[in-house]
Tab-separated table of C-alpha atoms and ligand atoms in Angstrom:
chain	number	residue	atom	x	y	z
A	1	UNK	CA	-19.591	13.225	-19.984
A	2	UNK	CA	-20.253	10.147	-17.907
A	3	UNK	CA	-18.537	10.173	-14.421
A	4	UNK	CA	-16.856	6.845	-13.170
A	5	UNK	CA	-15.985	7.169	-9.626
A	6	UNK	CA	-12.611	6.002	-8.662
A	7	UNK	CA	-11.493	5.153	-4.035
A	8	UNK	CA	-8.242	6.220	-2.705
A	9	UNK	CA	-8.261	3.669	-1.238
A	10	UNK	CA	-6.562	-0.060	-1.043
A	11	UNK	CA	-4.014	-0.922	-4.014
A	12	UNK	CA	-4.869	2.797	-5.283
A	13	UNK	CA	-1.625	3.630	-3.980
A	14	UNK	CA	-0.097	1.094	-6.328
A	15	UNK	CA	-2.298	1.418	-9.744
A	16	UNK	CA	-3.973	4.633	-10.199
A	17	UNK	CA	-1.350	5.668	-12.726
A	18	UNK	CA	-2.499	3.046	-15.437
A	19	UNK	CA	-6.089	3.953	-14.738
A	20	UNK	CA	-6.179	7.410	-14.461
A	21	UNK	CA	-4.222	7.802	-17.891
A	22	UNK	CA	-6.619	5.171	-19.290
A	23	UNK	CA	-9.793	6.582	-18.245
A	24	UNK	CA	-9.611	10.035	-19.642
A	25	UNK	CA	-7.539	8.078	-22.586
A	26	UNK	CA	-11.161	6.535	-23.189
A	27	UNK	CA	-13.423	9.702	-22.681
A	28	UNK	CA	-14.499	9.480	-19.145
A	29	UNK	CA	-14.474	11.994	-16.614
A	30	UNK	CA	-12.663	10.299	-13.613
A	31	UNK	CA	-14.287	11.309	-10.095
A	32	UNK	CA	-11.643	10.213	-7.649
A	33	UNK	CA	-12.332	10.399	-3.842
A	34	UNK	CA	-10.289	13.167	-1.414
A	35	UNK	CA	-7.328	12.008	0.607
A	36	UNK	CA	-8.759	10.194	3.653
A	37	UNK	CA	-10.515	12.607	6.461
A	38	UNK	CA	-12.252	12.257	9.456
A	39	UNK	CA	-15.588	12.079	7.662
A	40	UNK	CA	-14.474	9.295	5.296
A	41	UNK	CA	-13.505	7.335	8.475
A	42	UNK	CA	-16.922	7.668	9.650
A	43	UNK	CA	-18.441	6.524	6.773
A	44	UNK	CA	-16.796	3.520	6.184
A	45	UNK	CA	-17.138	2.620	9.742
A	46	UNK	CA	-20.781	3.173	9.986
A	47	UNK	CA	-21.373	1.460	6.868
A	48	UNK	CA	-18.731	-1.684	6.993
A	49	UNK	CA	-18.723	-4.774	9.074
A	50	UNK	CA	-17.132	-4.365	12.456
A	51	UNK	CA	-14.672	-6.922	11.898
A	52	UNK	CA	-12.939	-5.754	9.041
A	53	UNK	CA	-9.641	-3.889	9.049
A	54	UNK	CA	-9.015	-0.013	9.489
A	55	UNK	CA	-8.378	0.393	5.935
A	56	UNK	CA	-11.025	-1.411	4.742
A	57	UNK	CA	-13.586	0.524	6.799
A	58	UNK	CA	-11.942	3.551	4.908
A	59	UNK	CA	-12.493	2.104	1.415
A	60	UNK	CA	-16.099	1.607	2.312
A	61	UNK	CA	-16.085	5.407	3.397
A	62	UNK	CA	-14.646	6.617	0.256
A	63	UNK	CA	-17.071	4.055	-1.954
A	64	UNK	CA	-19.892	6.396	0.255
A	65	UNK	CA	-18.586	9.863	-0.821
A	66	UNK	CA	-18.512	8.770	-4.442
A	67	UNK	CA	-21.747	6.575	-4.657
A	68	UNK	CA	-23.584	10.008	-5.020
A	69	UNK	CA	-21.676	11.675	-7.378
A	70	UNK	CA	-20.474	9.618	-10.076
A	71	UNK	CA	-22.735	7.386	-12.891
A	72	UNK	CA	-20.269	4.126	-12.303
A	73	UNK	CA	-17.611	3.481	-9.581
A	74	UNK	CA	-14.831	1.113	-10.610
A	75	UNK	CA	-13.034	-1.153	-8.121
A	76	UNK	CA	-10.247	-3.424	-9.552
A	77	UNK	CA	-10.271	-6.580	-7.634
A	78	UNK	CA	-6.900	-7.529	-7.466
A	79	UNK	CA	-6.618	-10.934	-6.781
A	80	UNK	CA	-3.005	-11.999	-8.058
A	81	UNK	CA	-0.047	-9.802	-9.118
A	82	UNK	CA	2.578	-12.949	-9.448
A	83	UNK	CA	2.082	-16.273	-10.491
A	84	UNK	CA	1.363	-18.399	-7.727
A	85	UNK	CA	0.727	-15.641	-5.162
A	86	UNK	CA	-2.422	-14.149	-4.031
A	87	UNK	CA	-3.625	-10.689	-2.329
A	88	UNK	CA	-5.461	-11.017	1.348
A	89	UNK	CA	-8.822	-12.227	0.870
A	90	UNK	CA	-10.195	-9.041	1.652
A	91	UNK	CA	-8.784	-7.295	-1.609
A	92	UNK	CA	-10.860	-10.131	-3.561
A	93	UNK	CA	-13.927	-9.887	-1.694
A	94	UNK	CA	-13.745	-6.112	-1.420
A	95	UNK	CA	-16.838	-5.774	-4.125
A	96	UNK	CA	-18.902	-8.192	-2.345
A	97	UNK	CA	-18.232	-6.498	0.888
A	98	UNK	CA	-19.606	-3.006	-0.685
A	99	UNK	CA	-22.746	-4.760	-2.240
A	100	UNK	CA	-23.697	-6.020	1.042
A	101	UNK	CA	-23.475	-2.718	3.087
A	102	UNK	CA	-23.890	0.299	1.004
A	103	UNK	CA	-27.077	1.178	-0.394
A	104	UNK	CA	-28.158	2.818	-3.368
A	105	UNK	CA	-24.986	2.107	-4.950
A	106	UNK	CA	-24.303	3.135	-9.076
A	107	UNK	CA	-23.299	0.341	-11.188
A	108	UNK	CA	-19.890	-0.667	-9.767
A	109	UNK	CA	-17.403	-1.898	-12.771
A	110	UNK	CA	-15.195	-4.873	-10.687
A	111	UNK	CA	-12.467	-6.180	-13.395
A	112	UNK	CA	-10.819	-9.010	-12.084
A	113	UNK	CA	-7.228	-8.162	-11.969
A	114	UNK	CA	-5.497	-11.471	-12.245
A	115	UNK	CA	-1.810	-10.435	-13.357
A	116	UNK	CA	1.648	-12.246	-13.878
A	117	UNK	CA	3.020	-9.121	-14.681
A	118	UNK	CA	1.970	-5.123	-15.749
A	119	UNK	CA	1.427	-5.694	-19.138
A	120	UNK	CA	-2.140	-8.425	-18.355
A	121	UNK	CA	-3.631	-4.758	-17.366
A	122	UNK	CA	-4.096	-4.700	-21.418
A	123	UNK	CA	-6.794	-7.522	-21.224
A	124	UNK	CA	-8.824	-6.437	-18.320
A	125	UNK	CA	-8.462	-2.693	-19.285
A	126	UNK	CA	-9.853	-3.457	-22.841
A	127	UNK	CA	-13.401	-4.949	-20.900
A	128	UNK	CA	-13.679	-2.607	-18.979
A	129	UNK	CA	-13.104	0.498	-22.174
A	130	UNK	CA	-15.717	-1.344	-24.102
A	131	UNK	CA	-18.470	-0.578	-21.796
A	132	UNK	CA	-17.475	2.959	-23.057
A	133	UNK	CA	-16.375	2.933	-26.384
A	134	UNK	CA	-16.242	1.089	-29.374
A	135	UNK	CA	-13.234	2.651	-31.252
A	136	UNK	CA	-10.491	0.358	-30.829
A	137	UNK	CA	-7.254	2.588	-31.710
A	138	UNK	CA	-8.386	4.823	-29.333
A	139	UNK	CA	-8.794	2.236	-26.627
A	140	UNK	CA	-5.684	0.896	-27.589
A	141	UNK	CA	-4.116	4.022	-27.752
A	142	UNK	CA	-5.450	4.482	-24.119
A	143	UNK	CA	-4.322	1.119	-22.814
A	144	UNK	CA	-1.056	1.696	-23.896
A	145	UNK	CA	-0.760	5.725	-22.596
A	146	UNK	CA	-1.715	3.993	-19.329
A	147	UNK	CA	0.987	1.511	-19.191
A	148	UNK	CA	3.420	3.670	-20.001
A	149	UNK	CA	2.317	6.256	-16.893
A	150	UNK	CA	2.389	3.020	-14.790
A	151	UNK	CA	6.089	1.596	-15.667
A	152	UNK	CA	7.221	5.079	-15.098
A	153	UNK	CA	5.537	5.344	-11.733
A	154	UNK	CA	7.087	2.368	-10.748
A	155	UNK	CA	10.398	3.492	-11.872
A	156	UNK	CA	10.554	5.978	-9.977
A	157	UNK	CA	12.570	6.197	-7.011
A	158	UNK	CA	11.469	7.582	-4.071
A	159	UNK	CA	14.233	8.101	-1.998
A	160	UNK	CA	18.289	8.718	-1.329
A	161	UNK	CA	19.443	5.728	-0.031
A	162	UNK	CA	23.326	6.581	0.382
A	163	UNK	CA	25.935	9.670	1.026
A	164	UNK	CA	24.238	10.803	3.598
A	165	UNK	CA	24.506	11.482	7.360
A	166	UNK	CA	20.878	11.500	8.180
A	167	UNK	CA	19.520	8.340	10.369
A	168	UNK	CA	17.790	5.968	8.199
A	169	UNK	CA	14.688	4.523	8.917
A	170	UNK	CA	12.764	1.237	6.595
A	171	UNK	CA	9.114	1.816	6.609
A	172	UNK	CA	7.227	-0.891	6.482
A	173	UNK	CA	3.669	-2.104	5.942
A	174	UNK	CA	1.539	-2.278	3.083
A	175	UNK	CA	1.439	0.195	0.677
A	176	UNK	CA	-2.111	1.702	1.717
A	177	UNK	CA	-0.718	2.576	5.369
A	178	UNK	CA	2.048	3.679	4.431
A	179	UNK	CA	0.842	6.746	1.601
A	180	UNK	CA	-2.155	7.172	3.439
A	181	UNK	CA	-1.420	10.278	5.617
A	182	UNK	CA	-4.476	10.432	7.340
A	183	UNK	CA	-3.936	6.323	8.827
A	184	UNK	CA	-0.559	6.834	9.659
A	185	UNK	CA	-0.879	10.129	10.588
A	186	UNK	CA	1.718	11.918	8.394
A	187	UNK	CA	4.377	9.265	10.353
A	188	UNK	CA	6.257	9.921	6.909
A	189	UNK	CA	5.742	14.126	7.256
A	190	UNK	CA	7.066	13.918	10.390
A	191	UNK	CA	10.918	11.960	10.104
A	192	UNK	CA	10.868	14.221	7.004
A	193	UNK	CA	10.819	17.227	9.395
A	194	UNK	CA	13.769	15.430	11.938
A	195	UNK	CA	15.586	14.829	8.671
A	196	UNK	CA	15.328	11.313	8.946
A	197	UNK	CA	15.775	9.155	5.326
A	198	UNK	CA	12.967	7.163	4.541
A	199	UNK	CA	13.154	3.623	2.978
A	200	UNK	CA	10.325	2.304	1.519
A	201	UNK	CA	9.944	-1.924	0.641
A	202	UNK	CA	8.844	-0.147	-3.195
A	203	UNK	CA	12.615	0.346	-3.831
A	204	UNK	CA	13.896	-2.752	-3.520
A	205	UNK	CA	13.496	-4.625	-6.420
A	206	UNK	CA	11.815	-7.741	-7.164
A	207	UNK	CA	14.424	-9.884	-8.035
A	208	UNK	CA	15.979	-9.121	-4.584
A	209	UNK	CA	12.740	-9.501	-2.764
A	210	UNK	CA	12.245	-13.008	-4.253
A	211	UNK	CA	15.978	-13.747	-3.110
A	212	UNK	CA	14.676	-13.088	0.178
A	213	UNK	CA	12.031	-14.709	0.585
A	214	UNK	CA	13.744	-18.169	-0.853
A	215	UNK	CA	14.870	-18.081	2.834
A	216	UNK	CA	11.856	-18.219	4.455
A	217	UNK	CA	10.984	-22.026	5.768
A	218	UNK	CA	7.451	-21.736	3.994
A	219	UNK	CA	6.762	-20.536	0.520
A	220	UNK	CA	4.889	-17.131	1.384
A	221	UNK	CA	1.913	-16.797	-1.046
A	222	UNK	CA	0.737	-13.027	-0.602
A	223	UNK	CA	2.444	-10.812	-2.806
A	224	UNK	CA	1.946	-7.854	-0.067
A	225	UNK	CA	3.523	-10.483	2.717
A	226	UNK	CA	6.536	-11.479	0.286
A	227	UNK	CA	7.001	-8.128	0.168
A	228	UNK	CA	7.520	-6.521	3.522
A	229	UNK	CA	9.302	-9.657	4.578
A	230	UNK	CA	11.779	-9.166	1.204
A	231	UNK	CA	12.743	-5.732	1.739
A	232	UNK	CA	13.300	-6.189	5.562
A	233	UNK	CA	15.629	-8.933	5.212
A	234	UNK	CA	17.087	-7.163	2.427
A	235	UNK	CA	18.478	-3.965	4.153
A	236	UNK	CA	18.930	-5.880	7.235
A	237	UNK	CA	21.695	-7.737	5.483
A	238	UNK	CA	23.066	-4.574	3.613
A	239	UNK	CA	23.612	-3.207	6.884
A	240	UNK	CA	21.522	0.028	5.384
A	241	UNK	CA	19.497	1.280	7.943
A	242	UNK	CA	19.624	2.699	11.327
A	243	UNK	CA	15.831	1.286	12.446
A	244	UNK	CA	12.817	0.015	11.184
A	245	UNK	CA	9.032	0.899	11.546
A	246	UNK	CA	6.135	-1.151	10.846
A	247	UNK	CA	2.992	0.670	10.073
A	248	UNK	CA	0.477	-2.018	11.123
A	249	UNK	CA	-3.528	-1.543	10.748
A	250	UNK	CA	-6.084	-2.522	13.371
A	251	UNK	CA	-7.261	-5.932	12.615
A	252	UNK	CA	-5.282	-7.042	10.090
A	253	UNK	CA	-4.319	-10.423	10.393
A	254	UNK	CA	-1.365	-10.881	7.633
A	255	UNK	CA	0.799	-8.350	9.854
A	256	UNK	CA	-0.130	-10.467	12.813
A	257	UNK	CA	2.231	-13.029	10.945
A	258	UNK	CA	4.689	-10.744	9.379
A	259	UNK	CA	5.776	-8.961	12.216
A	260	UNK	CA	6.551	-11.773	14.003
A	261	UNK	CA	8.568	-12.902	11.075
A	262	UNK	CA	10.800	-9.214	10.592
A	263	UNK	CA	10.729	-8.739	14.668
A	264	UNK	CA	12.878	-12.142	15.054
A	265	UNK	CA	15.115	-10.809	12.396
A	266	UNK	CA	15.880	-7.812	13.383
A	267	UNK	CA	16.565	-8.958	17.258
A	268	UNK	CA	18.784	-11.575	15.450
A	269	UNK	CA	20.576	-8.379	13.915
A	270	UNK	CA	20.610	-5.587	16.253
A	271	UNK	CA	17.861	-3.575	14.321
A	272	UNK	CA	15.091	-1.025	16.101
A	273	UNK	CA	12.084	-1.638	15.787
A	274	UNK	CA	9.218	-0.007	16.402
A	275	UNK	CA	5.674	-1.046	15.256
A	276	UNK	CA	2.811	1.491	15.196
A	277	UNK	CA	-0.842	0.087	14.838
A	278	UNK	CA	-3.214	2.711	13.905
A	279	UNK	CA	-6.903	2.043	14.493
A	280	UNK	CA	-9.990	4.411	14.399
A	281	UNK	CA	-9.546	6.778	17.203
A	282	UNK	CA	-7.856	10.090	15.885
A	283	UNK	CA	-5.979	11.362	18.464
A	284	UNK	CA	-2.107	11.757	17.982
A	285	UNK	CA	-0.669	12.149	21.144
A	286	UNK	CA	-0.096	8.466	22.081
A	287	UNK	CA	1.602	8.081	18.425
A	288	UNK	CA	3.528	11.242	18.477
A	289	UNK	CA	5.250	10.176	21.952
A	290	UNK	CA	6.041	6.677	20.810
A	291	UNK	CA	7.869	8.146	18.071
A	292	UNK	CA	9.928	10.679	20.008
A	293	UNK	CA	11.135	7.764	22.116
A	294	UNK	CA	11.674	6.133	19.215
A	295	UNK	CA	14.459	8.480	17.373
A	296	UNK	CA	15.522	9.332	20.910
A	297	UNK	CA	15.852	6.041	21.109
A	298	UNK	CA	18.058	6.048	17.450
A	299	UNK	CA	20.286	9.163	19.129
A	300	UNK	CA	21.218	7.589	22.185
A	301	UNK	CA	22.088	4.099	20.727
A	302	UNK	CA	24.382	5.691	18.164
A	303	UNK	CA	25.762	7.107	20.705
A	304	UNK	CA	26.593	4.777	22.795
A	305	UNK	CA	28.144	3.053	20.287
A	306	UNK	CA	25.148	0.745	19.405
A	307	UNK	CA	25.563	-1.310	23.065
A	308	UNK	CA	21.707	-0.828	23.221
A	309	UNK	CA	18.902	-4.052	22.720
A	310	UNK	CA	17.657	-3.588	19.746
A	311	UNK	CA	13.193	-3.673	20.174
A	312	UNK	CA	10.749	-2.221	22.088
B	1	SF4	S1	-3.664	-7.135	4.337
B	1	SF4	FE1	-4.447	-6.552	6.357
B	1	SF4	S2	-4.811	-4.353	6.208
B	1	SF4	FE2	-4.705	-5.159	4.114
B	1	SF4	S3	-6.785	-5.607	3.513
B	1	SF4	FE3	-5.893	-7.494	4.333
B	1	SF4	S4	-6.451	-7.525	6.515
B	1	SF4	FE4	-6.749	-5.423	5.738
């Protein structure tokens, strides 16, 4: 059975559900990298450009455990998932990045992913299925399988937002630092374990985060920007949650810009916040302590009958 290699890695997080289902729909055995580890990490940073961001250095790492095991590896290039907005340049020039600094590389498949909305997956999926197979039904048939596993993925919701006592705490960042235990650390393991409620931007809906954004003073154009910035201002205003963390990756320049934008809110309205940046040294000591000040932090405040300043 030919092997197509598929990265944890990048907008994974957000769209293996429609490819997984599609792939063995079509015939293919998928090959799908291990959860990020130490060795992936030094992969991708010996083989990518210094400059780029943590997590792309770990795409190029998991690109490097597959390139030896699989006959194709597919990366989706996901330019546009709204009309009018646009990804961060470095999720469309991911494939050109990889071709430049990996060797001895399988054919990589690179669909353009150009979507106003789930449903466009049909027209790049069906390019991609014909390199495999020529029966239509069943690539239709494994098209729409995959669509379905999708819309219920993204259906689903993640977390109790209300009736509880439990501190509540919005997670932000994009999506690939915040499921990616080994980035963040298991940040989201750990306020499990202090019974702290996790909100993630994912479960606030579209509609809402457009709202949002309307409020900005510039149109933001990156879907992933829109957002972060969306669901902050969102629970902000609901008067939801108790604090707010921003999983930020080493050298990323769109959070640069976006935590600017949520920090002013959030002094305007009293909220925590604490931003993490994780980069490629391992060591959890620093990030561990940060945190415990952090909730400490939470505990006091709502003690003291919220009296405290609300950053850093
Ligand atoms: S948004 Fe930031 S973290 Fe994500 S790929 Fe772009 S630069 Fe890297």
């Amino acid at each position: 059975m030919i092997k197509v290699g598929f990265p944890r890695g990048l907008l994974f997080y957000d769209y293996y559900p429609f490819w997984k289902e599609f792939l063995k729909g079509i015939g293919v055995e998928i090959v799908l990298s291990p959860k990020t580890n130490k060795d992936i990490l030094n992969a991708g940073i010996a083989s990518c450009v210094d400059e780029a961001c943590l997590p792309v250095k770990i795409y190029h790492g998991h690109v490097e455990y597959l390139k030896d095991k699989t006959d194709y590896i597919l990366i989706p290039r996901y330019y546009s998932l709204y009309s009018r907005e646009y990804n961060c340049p470095k999720h469309l020039g991911i494939t050109n990045m990889i071709e430049s600094s990996i060797e001895n590389l399988p054919p990589l498949i690179t669909p353009k992913v150009e979507i106003k909305d789930i449903n466009h997956l049909r027209i790049v999926a069906k390019e991609v299925g014909r390199k495999f197979i020529i029966n239509n039904s069943k690539l239709n048939k494994a098209i729409e399988n995959g669509l379905k596993a999708q819309n219920e993925y993204k259906k689903m919701n993640y977390h109790v937002t209300s009736n509880t006592i439990n501190k509540k705490l919005l997670i932000l960042g994009h999506g690939y630092n915040i499921h990616d235990e080994f980035i963040n650390m298991g940040l989201l393991k750990k306020l499990k374990e202090q019974n702290i409620d996790i909100i993630l931007p994912e479960e606030v809906t579209y509609d809402e985060i457009q709202r949002q954004a309307k409020t900005l003073d510039k149109r933001m154009f990156w879907t992933n920007g829109k957002i972060i910035v969306g669901a902050a201002f969102s629970l902000i205003e609901k008067r939801i949650i108790d604090g707010i963390i921003y999983i930020s990756a080493f050298g990323c320049g769109l959070d640069s810009v976006l935590l600017y934008i949520v920090e002013q809110r959030a002094i305007e309205d009293n909220i925590p916040m604490l931003t993490m940046t994780f980069d490629e040294q391992t060591g959890e000591a620093g990030a561990n302590t940060r945190l415990e000040a952090f909730i400490d932090m939470l505990n006091w405040r709502c003690n003291y009958e919220n009296k405290l300043s609300s950053l850093r």
